[in-house]
mmCIF file of C-alpha atoms in Angstrom:
data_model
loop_
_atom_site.group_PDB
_atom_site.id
_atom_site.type_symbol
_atom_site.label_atom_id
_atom_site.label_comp_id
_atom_site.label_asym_id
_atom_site.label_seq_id
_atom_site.Cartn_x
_atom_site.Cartn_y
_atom_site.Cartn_z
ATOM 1 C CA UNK A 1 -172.397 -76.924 -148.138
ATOM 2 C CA UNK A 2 -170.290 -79.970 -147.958
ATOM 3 C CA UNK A 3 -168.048 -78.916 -145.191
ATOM 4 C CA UNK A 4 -171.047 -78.080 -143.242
ATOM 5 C CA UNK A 5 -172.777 -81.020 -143.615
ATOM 6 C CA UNK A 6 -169.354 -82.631 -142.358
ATOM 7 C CA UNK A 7 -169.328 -80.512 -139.777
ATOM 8 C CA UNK A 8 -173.011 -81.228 -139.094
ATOM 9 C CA UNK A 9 -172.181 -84.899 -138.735
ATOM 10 C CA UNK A 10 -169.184 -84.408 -136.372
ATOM 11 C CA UNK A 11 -171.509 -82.522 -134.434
ATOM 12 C CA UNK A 12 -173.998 -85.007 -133.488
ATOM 13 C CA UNK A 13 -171.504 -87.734 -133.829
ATOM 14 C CA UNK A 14 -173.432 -89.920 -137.027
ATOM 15 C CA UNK A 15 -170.693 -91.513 -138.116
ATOM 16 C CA UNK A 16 -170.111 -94.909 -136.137
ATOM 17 C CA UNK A 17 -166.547 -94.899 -136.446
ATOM 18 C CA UNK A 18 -163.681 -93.689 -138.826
ATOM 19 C CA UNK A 19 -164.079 -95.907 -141.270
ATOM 20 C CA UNK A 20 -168.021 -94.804 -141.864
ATOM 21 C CA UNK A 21 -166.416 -91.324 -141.708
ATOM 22 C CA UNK A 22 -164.442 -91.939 -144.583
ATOM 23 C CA UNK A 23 -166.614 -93.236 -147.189
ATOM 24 C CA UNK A 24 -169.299 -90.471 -145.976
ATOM 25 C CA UNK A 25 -166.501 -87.820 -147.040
ATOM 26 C CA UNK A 26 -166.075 -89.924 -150.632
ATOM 27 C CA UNK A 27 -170.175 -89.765 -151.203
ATOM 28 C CA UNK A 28 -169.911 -85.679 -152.084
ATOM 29 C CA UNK A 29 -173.361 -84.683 -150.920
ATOM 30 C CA UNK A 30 -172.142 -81.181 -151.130
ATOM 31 C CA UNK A 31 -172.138 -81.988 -154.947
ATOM 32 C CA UNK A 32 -175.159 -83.410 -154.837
ATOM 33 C CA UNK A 33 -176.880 -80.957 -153.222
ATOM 34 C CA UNK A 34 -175.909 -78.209 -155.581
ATOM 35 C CA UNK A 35 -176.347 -80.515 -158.744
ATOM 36 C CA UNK A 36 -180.458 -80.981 -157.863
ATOM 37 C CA UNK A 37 -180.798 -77.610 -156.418
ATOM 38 C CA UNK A 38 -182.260 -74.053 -158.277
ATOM 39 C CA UNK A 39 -178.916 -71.952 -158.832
ATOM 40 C CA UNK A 40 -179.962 -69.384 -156.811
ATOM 41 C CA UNK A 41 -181.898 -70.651 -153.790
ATOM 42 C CA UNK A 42 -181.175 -69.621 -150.462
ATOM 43 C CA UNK A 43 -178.396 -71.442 -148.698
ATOM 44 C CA UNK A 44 -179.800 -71.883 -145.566
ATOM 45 C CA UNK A 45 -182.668 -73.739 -147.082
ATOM 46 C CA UNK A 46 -180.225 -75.542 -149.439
ATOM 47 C CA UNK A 47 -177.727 -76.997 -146.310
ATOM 48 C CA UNK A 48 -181.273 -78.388 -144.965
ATOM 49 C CA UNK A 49 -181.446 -80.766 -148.599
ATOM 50 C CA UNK A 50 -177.551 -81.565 -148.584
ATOM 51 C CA UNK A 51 -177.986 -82.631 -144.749
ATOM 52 C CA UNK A 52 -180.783 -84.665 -145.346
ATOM 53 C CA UNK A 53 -178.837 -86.360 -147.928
ATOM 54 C CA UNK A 54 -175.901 -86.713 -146.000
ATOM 55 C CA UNK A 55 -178.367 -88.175 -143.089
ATOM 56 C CA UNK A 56 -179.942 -90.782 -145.379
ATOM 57 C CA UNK A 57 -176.662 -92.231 -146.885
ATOM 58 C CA UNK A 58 -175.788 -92.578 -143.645
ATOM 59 C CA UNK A 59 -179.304 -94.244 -142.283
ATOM 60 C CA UNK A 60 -178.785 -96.313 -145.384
ATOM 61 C CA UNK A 61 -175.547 -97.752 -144.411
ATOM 62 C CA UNK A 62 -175.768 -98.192 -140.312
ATOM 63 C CA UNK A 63 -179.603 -99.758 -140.750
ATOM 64 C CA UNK A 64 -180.257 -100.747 -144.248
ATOM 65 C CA UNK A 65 -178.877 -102.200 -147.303
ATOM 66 C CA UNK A 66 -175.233 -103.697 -145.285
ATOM 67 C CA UNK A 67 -176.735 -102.225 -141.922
ATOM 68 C CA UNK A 68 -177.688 -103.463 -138.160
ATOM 69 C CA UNK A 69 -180.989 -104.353 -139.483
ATOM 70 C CA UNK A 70 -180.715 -105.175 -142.887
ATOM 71 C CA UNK A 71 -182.121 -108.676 -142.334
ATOM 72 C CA UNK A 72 -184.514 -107.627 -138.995
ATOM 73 C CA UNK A 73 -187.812 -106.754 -139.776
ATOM 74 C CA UNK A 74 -189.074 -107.047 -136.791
ATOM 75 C CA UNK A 75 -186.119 -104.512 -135.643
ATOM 76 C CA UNK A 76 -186.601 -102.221 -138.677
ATOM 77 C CA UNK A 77 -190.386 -101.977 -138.235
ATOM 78 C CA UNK A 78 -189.691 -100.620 -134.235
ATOM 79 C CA UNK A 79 -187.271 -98.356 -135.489
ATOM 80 C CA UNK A 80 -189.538 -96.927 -138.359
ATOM 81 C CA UNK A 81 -192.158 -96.670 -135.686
ATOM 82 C CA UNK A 82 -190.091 -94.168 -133.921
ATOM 83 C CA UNK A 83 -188.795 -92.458 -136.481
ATOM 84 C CA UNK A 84 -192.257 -91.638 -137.875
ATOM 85 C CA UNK A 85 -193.181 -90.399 -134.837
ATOM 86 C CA UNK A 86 -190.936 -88.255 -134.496
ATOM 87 C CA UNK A 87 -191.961 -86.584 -138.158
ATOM 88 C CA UNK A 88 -195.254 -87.052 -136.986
ATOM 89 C CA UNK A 89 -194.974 -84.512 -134.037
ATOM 90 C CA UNK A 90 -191.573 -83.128 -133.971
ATOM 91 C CA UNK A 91 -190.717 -83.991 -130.156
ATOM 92 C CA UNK A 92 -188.107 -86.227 -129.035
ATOM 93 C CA UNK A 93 -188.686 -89.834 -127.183
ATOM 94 C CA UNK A 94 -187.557 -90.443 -123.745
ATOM 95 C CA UNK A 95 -184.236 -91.924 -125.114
ATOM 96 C CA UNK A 96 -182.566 -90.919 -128.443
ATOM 97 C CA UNK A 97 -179.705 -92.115 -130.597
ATOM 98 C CA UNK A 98 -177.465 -89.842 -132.337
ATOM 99 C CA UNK A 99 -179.470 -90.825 -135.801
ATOM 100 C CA UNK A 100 -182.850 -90.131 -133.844
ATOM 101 C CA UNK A 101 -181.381 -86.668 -132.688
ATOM 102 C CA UNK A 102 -179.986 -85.453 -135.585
ATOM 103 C CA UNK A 103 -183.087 -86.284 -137.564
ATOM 104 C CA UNK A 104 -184.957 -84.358 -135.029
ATOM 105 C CA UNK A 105 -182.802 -81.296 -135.674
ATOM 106 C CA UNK A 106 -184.150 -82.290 -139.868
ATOM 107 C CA UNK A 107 -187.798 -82.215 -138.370
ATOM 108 C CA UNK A 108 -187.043 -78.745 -136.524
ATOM 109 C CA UNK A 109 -185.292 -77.024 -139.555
ATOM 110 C CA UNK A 110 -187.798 -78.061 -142.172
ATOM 111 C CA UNK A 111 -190.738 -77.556 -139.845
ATOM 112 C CA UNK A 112 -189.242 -74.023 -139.412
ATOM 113 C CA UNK A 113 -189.538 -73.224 -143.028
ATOM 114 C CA UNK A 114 -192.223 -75.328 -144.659
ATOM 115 C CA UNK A 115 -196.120 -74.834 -144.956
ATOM 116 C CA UNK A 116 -198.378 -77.270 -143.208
ATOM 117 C CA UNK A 117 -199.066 -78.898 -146.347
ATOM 118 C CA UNK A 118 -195.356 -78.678 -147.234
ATOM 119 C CA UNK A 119 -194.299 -80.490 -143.921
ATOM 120 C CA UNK A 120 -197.385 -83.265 -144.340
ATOM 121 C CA UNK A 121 -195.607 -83.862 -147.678
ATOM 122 C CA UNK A 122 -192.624 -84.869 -146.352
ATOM 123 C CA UNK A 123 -194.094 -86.856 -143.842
ATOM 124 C CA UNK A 124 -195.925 -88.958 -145.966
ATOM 125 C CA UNK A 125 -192.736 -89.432 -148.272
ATOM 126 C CA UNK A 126 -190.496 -90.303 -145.253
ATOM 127 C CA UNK A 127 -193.691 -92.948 -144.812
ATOM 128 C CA UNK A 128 -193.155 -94.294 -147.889
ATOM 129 C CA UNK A 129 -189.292 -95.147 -147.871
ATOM 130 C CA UNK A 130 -189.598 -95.885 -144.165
ATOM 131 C CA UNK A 131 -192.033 -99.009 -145.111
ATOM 132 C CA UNK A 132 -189.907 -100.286 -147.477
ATOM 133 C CA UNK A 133 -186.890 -100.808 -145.785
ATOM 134 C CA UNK A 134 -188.704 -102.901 -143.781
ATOM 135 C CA UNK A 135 -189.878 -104.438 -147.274
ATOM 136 C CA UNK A 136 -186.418 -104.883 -147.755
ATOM 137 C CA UNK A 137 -185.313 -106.618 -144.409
ATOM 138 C CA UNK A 138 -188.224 -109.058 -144.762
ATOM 139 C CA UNK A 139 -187.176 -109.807 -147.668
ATOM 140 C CA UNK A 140 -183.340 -110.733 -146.524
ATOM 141 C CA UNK A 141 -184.642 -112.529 -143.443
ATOM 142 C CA UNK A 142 -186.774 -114.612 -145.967
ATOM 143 C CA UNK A 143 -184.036 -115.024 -148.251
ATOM 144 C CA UNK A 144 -186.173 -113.865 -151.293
ATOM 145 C CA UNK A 145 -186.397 -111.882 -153.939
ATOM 146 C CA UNK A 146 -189.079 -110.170 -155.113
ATOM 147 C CA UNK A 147 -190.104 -109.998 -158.910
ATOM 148 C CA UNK A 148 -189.373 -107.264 -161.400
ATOM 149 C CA UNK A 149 -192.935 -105.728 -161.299
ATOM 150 C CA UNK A 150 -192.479 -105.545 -157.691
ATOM 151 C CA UNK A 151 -189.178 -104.286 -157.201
ATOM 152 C CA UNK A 152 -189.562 -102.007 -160.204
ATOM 153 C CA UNK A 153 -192.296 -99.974 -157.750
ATOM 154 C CA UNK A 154 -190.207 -100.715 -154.571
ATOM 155 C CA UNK A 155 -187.832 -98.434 -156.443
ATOM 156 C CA UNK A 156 -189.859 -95.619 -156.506
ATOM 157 C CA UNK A 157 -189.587 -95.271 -152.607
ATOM 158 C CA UNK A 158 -186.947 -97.277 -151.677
ATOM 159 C CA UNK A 159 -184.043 -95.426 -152.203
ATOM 160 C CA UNK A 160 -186.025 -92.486 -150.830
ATOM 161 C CA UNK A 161 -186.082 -89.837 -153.389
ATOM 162 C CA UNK A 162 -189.579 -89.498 -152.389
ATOM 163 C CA UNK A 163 -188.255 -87.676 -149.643
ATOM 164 C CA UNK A 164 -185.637 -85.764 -151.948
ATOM 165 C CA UNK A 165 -188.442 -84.538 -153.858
ATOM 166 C CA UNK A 166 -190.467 -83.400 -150.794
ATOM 167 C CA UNK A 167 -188.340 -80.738 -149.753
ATOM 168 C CA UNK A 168 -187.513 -79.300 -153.650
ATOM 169 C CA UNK A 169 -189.857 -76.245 -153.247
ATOM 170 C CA UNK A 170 -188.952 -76.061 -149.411
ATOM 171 C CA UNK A 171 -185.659 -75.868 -150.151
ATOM 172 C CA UNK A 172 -185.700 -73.517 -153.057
ATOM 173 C CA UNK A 173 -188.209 -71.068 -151.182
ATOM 174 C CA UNK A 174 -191.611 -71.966 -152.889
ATOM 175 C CA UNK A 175 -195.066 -74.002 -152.695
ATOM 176 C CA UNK A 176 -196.363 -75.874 -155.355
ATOM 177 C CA UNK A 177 -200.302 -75.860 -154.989
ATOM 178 C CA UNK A 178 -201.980 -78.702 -153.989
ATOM 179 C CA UNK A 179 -204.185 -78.850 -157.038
ATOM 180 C CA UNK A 180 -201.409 -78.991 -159.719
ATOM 181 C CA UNK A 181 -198.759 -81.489 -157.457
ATOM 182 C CA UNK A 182 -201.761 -83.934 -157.116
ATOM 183 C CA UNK A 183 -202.769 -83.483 -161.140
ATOM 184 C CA UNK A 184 -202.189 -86.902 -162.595
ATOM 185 C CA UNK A 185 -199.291 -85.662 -164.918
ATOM 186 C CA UNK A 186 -197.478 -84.649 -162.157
ATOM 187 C CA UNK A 187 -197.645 -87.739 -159.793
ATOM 188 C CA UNK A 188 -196.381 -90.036 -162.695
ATOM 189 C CA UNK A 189 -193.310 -87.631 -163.479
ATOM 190 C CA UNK A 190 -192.332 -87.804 -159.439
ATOM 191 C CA UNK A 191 -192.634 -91.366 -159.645
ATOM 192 C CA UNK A 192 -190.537 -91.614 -162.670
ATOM 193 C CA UNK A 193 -187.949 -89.360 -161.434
ATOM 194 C CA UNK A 194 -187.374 -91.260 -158.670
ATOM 195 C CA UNK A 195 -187.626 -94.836 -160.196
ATOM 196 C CA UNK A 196 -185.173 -93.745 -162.627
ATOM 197 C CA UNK A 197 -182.758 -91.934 -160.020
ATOM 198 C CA UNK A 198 -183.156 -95.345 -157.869
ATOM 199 C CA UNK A 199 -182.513 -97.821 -161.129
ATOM 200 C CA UNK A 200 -179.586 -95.203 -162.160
ATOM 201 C CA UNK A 201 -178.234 -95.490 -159.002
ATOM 202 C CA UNK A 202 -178.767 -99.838 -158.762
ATOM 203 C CA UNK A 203 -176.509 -99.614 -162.557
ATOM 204 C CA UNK A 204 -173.460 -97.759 -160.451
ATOM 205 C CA UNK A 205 -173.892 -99.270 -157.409
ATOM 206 C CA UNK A 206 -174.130 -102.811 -158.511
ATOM 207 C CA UNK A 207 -170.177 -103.472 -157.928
ATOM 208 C CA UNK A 208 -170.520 -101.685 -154.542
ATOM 209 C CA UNK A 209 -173.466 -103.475 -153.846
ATOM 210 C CA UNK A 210 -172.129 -107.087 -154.826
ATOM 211 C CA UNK A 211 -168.939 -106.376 -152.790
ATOM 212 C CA UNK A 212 -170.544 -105.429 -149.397
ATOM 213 C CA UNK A 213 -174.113 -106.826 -149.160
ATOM 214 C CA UNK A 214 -174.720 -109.104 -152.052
ATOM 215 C CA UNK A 215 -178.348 -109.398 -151.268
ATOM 216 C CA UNK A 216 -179.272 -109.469 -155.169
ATOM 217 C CA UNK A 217 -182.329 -106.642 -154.385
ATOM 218 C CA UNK A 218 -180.962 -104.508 -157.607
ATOM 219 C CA UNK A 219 -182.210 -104.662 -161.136
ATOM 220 C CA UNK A 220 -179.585 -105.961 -162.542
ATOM 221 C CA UNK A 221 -179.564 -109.234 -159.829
ATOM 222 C CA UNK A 222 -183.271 -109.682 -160.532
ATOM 223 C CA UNK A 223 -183.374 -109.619 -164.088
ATOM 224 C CA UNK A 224 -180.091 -112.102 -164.037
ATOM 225 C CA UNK A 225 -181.939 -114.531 -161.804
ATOM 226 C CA UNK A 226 -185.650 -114.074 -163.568
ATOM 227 C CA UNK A 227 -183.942 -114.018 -167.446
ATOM 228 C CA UNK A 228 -181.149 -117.026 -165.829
ATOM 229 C CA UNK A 229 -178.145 -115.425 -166.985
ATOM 230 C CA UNK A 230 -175.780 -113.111 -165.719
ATOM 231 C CA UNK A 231 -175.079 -110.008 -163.986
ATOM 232 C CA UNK A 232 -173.364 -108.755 -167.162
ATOM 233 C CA UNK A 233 -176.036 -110.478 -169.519
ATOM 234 C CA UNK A 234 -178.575 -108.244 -167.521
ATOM 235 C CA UNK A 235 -177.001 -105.085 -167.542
ATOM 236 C CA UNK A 236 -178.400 -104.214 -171.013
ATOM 237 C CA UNK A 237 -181.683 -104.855 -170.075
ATOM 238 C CA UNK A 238 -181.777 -102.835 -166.954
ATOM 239 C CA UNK A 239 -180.458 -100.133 -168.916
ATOM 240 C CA UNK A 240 -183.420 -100.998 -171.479
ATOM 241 C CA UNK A 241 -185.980 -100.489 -168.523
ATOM 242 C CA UNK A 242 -184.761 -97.068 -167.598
ATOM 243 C CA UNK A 243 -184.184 -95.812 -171.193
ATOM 244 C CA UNK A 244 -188.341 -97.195 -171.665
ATOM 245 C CA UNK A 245 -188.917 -94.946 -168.453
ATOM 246 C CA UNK A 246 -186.918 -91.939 -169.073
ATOM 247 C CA UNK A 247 -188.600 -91.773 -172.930
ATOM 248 C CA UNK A 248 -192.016 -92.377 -171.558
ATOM 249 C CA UNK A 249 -190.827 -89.054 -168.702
ATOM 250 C CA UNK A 250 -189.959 -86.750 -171.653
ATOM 251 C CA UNK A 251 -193.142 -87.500 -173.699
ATOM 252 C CA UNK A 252 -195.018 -86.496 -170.775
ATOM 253 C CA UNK A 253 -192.779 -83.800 -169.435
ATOM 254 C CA UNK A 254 -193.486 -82.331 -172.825
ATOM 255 C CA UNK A 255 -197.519 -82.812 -172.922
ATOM 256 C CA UNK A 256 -197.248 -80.742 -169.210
ATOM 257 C CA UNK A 257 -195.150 -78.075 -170.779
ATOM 258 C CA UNK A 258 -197.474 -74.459 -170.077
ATOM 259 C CA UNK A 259 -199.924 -76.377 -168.396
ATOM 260 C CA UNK A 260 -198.810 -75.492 -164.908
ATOM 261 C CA UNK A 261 -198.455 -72.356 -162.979
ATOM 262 C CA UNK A 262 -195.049 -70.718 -161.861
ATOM 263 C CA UNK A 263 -194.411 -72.960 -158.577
ATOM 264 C CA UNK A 264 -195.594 -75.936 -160.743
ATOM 265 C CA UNK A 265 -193.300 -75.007 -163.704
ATOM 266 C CA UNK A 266 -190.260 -74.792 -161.009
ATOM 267 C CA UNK A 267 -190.831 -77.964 -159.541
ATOM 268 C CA UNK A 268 -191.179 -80.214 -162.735
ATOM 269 C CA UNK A 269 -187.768 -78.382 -163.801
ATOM 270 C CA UNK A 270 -186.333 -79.632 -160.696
ATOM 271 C CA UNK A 271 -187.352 -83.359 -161.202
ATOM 272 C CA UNK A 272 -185.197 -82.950 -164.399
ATOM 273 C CA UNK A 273 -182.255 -81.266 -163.053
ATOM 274 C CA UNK A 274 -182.442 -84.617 -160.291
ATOM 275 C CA UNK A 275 -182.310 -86.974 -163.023
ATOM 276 C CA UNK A 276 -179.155 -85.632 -164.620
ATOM 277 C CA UNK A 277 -177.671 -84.084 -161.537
ATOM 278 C CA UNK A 278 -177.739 -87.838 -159.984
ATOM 279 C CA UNK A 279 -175.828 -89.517 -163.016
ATOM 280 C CA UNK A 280 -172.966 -86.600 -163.462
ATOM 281 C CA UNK A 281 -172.847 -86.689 -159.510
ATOM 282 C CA UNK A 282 -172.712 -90.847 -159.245
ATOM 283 C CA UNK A 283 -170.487 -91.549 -162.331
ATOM 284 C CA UNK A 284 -167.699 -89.883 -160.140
ATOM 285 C CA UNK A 285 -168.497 -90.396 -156.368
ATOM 286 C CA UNK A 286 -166.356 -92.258 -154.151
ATOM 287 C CA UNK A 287 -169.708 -94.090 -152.908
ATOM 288 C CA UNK A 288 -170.182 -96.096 -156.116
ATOM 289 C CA UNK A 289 -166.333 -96.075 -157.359
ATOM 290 C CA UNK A 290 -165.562 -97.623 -154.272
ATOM 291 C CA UNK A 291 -162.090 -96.368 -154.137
ATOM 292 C CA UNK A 292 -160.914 -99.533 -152.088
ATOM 293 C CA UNK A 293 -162.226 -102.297 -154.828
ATOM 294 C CA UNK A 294 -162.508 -99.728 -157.586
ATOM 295 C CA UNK A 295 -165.704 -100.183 -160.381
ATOM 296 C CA UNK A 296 -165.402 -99.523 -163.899
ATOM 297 C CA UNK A 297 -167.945 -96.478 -164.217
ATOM 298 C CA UNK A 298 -168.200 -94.524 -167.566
ATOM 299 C CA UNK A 299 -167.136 -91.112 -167.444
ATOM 300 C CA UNK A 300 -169.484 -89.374 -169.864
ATOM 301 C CA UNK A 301 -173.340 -89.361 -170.681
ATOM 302 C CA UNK A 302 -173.757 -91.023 -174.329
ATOM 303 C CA UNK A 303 -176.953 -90.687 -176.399
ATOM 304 C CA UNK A 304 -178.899 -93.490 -177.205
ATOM 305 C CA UNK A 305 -179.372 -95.705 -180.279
ATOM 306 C CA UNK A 306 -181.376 -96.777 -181.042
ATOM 307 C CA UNK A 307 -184.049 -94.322 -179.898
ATOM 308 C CA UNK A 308 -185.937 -96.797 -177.030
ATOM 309 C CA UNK A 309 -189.301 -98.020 -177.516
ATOM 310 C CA UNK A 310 -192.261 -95.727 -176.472
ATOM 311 C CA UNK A 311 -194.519 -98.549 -175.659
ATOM 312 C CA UNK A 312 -195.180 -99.297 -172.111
ATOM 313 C CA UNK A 313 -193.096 -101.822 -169.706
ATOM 314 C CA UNK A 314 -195.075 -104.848 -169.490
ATOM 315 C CA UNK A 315 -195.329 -104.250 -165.639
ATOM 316 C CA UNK A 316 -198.734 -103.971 -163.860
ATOM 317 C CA UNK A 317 -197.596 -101.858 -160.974
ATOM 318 C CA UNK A 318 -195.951 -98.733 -163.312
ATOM 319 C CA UNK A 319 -198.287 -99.299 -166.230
ATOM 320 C CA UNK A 320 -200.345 -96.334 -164.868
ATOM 321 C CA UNK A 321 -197.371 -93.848 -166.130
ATOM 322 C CA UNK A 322 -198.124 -95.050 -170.038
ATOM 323 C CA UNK A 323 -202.063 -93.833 -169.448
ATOM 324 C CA UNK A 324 -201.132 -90.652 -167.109
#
């Protein structure tokens, strides 16, 4: 899967130049893809999740977080604009770039697979990351930050596992129903899954992040500025945040247990595999080592103790998980 994602990318020529090439090869989306995937599913369908993967790292970095238009909203919004459209209807503009075309080919191949309601899934997540990078560049061009409530529900989109989790029963050959993946239980585990992948991923990225952008929109920058100490100070309380999420995820996971169907079952099974497939796969990837500058990244999983909290975050905008 990995070399064909590679090969995918020389193909429409994504990477903007040698050097991009080169930290794309040290991200392992291959590994990735394999690590948050069911063990058997087919591998067509599986190269569509690793590409898409391999696509948004690389959307990340060109546009984003170090990006062209990291601090552009104005340019951002435009470029969301088009790049919804094309979801939207699955035809090309006039003029494309080779990020336009070879999310086209995304559109095509999952359009090619997925059900109607499958497809309008993943349109509606793309929707939802899309919006907040430009949350993200108006924040840089302002020169804010926002607050913990707020980031902490900017991370459920923003590092778009939204769209991740769109395409887990595309990509593994199923449909969950409509009427058990909009139950209540199940829309607070997806947004836990991905606020915890995205504040797993701010905890390894933070040297990364600090070395090439140093735009202090990670959870470990915003609780050293709101708490006024620092980055190393904070670190055990953004760790405290996800442990509060990931306990509040496994009471719940455990209240759903037999209450879904088959395709329902599959899918919340999946959301776990994502939330341990992302640490084992980050704790050794080039992209948050950063080979050149290296981080000090743990190589193991430890348990915790002492056992974290149950009671809910004192945030408004992910209290709603704590009642789900």
């Amino acid at each position: 899967m990995e070399s064909n994602a590679l090969n995918w990318m020389h193909a429409l020529e994504l990477a903007r130049d040698a050097e991009q090439e080169r930290r794309v090869r040290a991200i392992g989306c291959g590994e990735l893809g394999a690590r948050t995937v069911e063990a058997h599913a087919p591998t067509a369908l599986t190269q569509i999740s690793v590409d898409s993967m391999l696509w948004l790292f690389i959307f990340d970095d060109t546009y984003c977080d170090e990006g062209t238009h990291s601090a552009d909203p104005a340019a951002m919004s435009l470029l969301v604009a088009r790049l919804l459209r094309i979801a939207e209807t699955g035809t090309s503009p006039a003029t494309m770039t080779a990020h336009e075309e070879a999310f086209l080919d995304l559109r095509r191949r999952i359009a090619a697979t997925a059900s109607p309601t499958q497809l309008v899934r993943w349109i509606d997540a793309l929707r939802s990351y899309l919006a907040y990078q430009a949350w993200e560049a108006a924040h840089r061009a302002r020169g804010s930050r926002p607050e913990t409530d707020a980031y902490l529900t900017a991370r459920i989109a923003n590092g778009s596992m939204p769209v991740c989790c769109a395409v887990l029963d595309i990509t593994s050959g199923f449909e969950v129903p409509a009427r058990e993946m909009n139950r209540t239980d199940v829309r607070a585990l997806t947004e836990m899954c991905c606020a915890l992948v995205g504040l797993d991923n701010d905890i390894m990225s933070h040297w990364k992040e600090t070395l090439r952008c140093g735009d202090g929109i990670n959870l470990i920058d915003i609780l050293a500025a709101d708490n006024a100490c620092t980055p190393g100070e904070a670190l055990p309380m953004a760790i405290a945040i996800r442990d509060r999420i990931l306990t509040r995820y496994l009471q719940l996971r455990e209240t759903t247990e037999g209450r879904l169907g088959a395709e329902g079952e599959r899918y919340l099974k999946l959301l776990d595999q994502w939330i341990r497939g992302n640490l084992d796969w980050g704790l050794g990837s080039g992209r948050y080592r950063n080979p050149d500058n290296p981080a000090t990244l743990p190589d193991h999983v430890t348990a915790c103790a002492p056992r974290p909290s149950a009671d809910p975050l004192p945030y408004r905008g992910t209290a709603w998980w704590w009642a789900a």
